[in-house]
Structure formats: C-alpha cells, structure tokens
Coordinates of C-alpha atoms in Angstrom, one line a residue:
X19 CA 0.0 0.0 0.0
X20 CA 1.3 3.3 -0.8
X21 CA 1.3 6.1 1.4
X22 CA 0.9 9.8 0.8
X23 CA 3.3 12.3 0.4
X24 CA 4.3 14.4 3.1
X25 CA 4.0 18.0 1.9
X26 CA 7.0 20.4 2.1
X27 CA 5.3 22.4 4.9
X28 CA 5.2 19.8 7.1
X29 CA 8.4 18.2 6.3
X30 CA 10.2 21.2 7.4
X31 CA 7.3 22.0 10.4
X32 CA 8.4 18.5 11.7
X33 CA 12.5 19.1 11.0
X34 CA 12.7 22.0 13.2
X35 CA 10.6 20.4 15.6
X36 CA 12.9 17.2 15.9
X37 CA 15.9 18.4 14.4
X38 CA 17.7 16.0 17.1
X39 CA 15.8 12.8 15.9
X40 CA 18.1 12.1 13.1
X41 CA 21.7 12.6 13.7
X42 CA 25.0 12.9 11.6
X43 CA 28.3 13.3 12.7
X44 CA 30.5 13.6 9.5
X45 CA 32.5 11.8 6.8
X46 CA 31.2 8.6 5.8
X47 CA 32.3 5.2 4.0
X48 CA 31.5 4.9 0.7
X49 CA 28.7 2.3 -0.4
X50 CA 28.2 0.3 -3.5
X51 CA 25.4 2.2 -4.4
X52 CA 27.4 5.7 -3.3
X53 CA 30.0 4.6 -5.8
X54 CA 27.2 3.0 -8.4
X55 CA 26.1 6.9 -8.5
X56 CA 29.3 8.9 -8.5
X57 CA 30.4 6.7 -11.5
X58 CA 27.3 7.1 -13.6
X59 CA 27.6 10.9 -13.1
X60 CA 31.3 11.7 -13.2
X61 CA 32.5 9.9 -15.8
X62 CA 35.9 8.3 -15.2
X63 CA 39.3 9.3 -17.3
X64 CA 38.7 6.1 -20.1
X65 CA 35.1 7.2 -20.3
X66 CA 36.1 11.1 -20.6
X67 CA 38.6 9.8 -23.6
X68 CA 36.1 7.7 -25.1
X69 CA 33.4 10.4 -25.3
X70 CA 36.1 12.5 -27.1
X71 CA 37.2 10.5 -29.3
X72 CA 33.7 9.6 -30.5
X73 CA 32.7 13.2 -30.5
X74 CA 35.7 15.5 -31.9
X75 CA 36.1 16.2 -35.0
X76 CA 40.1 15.0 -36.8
X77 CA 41.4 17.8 -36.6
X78 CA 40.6 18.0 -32.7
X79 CA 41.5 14.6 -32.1
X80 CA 44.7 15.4 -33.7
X81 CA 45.4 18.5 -31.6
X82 CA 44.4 16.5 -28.0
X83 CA 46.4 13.6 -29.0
X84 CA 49.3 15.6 -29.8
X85 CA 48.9 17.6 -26.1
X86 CA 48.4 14.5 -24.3
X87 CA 51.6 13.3 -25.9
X88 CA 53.7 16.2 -24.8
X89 CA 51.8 16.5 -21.6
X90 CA 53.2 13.0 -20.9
X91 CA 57.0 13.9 -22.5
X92 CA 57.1 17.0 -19.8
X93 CA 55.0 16.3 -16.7
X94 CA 55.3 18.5 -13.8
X95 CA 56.4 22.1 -13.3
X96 CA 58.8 23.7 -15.4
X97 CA 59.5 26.8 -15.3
X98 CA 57.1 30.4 -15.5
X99 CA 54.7 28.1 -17.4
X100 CA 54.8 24.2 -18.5
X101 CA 54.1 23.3 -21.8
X102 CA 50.8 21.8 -21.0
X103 CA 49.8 24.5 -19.1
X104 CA 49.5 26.2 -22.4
X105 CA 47.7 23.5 -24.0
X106 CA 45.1 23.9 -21.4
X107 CA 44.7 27.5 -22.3
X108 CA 44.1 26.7 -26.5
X109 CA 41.9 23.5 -25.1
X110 CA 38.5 26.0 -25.4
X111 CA 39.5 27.0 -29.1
X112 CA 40.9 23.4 -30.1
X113 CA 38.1 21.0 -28.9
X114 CA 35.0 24.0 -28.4
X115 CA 33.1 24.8 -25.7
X116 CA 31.3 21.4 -24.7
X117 CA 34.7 19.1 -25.3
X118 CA 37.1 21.7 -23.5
X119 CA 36.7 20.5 -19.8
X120 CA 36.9 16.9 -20.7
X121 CA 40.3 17.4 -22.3
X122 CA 41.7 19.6 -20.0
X123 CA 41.1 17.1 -17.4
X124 CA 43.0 14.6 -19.8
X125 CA 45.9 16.8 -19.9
X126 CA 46.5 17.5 -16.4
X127 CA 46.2 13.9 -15.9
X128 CA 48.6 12.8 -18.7
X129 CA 50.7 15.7 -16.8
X130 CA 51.1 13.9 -13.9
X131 CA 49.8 16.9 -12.2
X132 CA 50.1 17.2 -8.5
X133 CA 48.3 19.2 -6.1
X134 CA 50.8 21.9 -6.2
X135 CA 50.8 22.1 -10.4
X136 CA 46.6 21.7 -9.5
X137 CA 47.0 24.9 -6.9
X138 CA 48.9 27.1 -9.9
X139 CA 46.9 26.4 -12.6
X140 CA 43.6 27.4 -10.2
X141 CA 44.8 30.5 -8.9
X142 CA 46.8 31.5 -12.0
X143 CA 43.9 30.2 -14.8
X144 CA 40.7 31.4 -16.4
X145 CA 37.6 30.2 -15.1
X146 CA 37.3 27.6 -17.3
X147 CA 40.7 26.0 -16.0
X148 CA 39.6 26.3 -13.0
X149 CA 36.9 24.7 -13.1
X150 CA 38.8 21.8 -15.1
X151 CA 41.2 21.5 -12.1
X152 CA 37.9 20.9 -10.0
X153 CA 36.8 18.4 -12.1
X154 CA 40.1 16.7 -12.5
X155 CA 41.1 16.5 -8.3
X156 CA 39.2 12.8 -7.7
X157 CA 41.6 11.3 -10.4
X158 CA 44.4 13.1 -9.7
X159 CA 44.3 13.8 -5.9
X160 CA 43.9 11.1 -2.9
X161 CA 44.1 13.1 0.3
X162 CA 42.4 16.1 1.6
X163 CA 45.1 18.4 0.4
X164 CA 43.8 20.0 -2.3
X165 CA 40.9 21.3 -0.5
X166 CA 41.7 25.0 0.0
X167 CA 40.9 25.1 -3.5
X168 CA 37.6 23.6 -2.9
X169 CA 37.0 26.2 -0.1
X170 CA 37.7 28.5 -2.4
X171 CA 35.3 27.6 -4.9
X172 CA 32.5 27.6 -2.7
X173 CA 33.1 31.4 -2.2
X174 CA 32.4 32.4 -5.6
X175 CA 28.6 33.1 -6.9
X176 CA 29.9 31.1 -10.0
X177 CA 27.6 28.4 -10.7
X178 CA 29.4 26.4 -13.1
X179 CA 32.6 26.7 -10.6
X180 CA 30.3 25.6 -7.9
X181 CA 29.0 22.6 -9.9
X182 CA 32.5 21.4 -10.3
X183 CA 33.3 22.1 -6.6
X184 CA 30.8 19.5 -5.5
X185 CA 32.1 16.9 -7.1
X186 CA 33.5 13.4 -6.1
X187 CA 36.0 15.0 -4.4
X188 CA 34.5 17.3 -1.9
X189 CA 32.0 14.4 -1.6
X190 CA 35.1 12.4 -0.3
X191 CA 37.0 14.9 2.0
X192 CA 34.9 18.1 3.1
X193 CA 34.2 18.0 6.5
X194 CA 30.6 17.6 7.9
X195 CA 29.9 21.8 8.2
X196 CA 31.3 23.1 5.0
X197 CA 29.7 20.2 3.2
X198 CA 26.0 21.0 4.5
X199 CA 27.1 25.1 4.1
X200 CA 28.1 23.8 0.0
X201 CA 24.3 22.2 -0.1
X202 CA 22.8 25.3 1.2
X203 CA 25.1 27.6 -1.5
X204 CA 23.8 25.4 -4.2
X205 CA 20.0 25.9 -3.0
X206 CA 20.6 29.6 -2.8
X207 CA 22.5 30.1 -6.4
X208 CA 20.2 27.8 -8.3
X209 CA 22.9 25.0 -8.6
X210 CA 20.6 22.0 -9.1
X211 CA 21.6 19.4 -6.1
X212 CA 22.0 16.7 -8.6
X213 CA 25.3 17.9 -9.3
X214 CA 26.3 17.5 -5.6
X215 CA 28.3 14.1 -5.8
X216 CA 27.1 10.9 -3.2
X217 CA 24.3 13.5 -2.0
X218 CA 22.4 10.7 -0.6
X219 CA 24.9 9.2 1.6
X220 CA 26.0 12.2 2.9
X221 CA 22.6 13.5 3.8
X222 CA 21.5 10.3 5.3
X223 CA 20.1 10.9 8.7
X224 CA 22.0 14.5 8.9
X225 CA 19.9 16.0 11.4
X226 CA 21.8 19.4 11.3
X227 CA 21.5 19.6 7.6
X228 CA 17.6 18.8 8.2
X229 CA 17.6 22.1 10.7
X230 CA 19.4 24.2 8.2
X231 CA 17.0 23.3 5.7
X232 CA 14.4 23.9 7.5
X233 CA 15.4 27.1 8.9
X234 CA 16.4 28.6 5.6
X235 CA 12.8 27.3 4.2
X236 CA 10.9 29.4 7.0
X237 CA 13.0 32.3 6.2
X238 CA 11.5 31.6 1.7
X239 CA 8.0 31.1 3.6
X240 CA 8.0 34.2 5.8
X241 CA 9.5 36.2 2.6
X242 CA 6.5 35.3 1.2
X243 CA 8.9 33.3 -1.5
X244 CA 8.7 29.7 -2.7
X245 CA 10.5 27.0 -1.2
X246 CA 12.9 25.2 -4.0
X247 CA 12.2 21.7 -4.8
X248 CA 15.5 21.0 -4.8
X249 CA 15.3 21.7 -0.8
X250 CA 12.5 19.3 0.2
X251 CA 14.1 16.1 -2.4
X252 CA 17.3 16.9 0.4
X253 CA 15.2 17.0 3.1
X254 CA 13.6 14.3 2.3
X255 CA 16.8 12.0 1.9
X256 CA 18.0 13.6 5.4
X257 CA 15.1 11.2 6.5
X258 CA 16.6 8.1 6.0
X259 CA 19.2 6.3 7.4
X260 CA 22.1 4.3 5.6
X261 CA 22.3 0.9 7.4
X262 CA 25.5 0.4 9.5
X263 CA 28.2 -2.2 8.0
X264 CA 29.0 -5.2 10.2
X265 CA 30.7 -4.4 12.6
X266 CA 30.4 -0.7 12.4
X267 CA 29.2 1.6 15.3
X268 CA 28.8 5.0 14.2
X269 CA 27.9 3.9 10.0
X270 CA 28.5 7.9 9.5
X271 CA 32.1 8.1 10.8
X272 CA 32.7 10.9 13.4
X273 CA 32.9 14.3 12.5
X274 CA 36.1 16.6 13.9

C-alpha cells in the first residue's frame, strides 16, 4: 500500500521540531550504491577519452592527441609556465566549448599533475581552467590536500565553478559543516543538487542539515517566496538512514 506524500510544509514543520531525531556526525564510507552513483555521473578518465574521441572532429583529435603526448613527455612544473599548461589554455579554441573540460582534465592527468601544479593552474587560470582543475582533483588527488581550493570555490557566486566544486572530491573529503554550508550555496544560487556528488549518503540521517533546511525554508516562507524543490528532495533524503556495515558503530564516521 502506498502512502501519501508528506507536503514540504510539514516536512520542514516536523524538522525544526525534531531536528535531534536524526543525527550525523561527518564523513562517511563509501557504499556500492554511493560509488554505483558517482560513477554514472562523473564519468571516469577512459570514459572522458572515449566520449572524445567519438565526439571531436580530426582535426581535434589530432590536436588533444598531440597535447596528451607532450603532456606526458614534460610532466610536472617547469618553469614560469609548463608546456601543458599552455595547452590547457588553446583546449577551449581546439576541442569548443562542450569538449574543452573533458580534455583539459585529460591533460593535467597525462601531466602527472600534482596538487601543487593543481593549486597554480587554479589560482593563475581562467575560469574555465579552474573549473577543469575541479573536475580533475578525484583522479588526480587522494588526500584532503587540495581542499583549499575547494573552499575556495564555494566562495564564488559562479555556478558552473560551484558545480564542479561538489564533485566526487568534496564528496570524499569536506568535513561535515562546510559540506552541509556547499548544499545550502547550491539551493541559494540555483545549482541544481543533482550535481552535488554521493548527495544521498552524505545526507542520510544528517539531522543538522535537516535544521538548516528547515530554517532557511521558513526564512523563503516568511518572505512570502517559494520554497525550491530541490530543498525538500534533500530534506527528504536527510530522513533516511544508511544501514550500518557489520561491525560498524557510528555507519556515518565521526565528525572533527
């Protein structure tokens, strides 16, 4: 038997009532289904090659073959500006608009690009290499220590720079707070929360997010504004719990 949906009113009436029914307290472990997700929406590097290779034209295949070559002849740093480094600055020109972030992601890959060649080519790059460097740190970066640029990121009003900073990455390393402050900056700048990578996991059971939600809701209603839909599919998913894996206390890890 189905039962009826619970209106948006009354899921956020009942969030600020109970926000301490549901609790989260951080980083969690990745499930099959988490990583089932993140890999139908973020494509992987052989998938991102594939597409392009499909999709450019010979003349741009030529071109990215030819960078990812050299990339790979002169990785790293060297010098004012790497060879590759310039590649990913003709990338827009050579492969157009919709190809250009998929093979400047190849190039700092077949760079061998490191968090500190990441961290020069973000804060000295356009906005579009930015946001490639966003969308290249889960294949190129295993720790936390590329997240300053993430941080940074969520500062901007720059929606496409904000889609990217929610990616696999952030999904992976942001602590608890700044990751439920990144949901709220997508709901405010129109950044649809299905760009926000392993969003169900990570809102599982999240009783703070659930208050913030709610709170920022009352603040639409009493504005007399609407309240996204976007906001209630998150609050929603802050209502259910991930089951615990054997053996596991706390299946939401601890937050620091």
């Amino acid at each position: 038997m189905s039962h009826p949906r619970t209106t948006p009113t009354a899921r956020t009436e009942r969030a600020q009532d109970a926000p301490s029914a549901r609790t989260h307290t951080g980083e969690n472990t990745p499930d099959a289904t988490a990583t089932a997700t993140a890999t139908a929406t973020h494509p992987s590097l052989t998938d991102l090659r594939h597409h392009l290779t499909a999709h450019l034209d010979p003349p741009a295949r030529a071109w990215l073959d030819h960078a990812l070559d050299e990339a790979a002849a002169h990785p790293g740093l060297h010098g004012p500006i790497s060879v590759w480094e310039l590649r990913l600055a003709e990338a827009g020109r050579r492969c157009g608009p919709a190809h250009a972030d998929a093979a400047r992601v190849l190039i700092l890959d077949a760079a061998r690009a490191d968090t500190d060649a990441l961290t020069r080519v973000y804060f000295q790059g356009t906005a579009d290499e930015r946001r490639a460097v966003l969308h290249a740190l889960p294949h190129l970066v295993s720790g936390p220590g590329a997240l300053p640029l993430i941080e940074d990121a969520l500062r901007t009003n720059d929606t496409r720079l904000l889609s990217a900073a929610v990616g696999p990455y952030t999904a992976r390393h942001l602590a608890a707070h700044a990751w439920r402050h990144a949901v709220l900056k997508c709901l405010f700048t129109g950044v649809p929360v299905d760009h926000v990578a392993d969003l169900p996991r990570r809102a599982s059971g999240d009783g703070e997010l659930a208050r913030m939600l709610a709170d920022y809701a009352a603040e639409r209603t009493a504005a007399g504004r609407s309240v996204p839909e976007d906001l209630c599919r998150v609050l929603d998913l802050t209502e259910s719990v991930t089951p615990a894996a054997p053996g596991t206390d706390h299946p939401h890890g601890k937050e620091s």
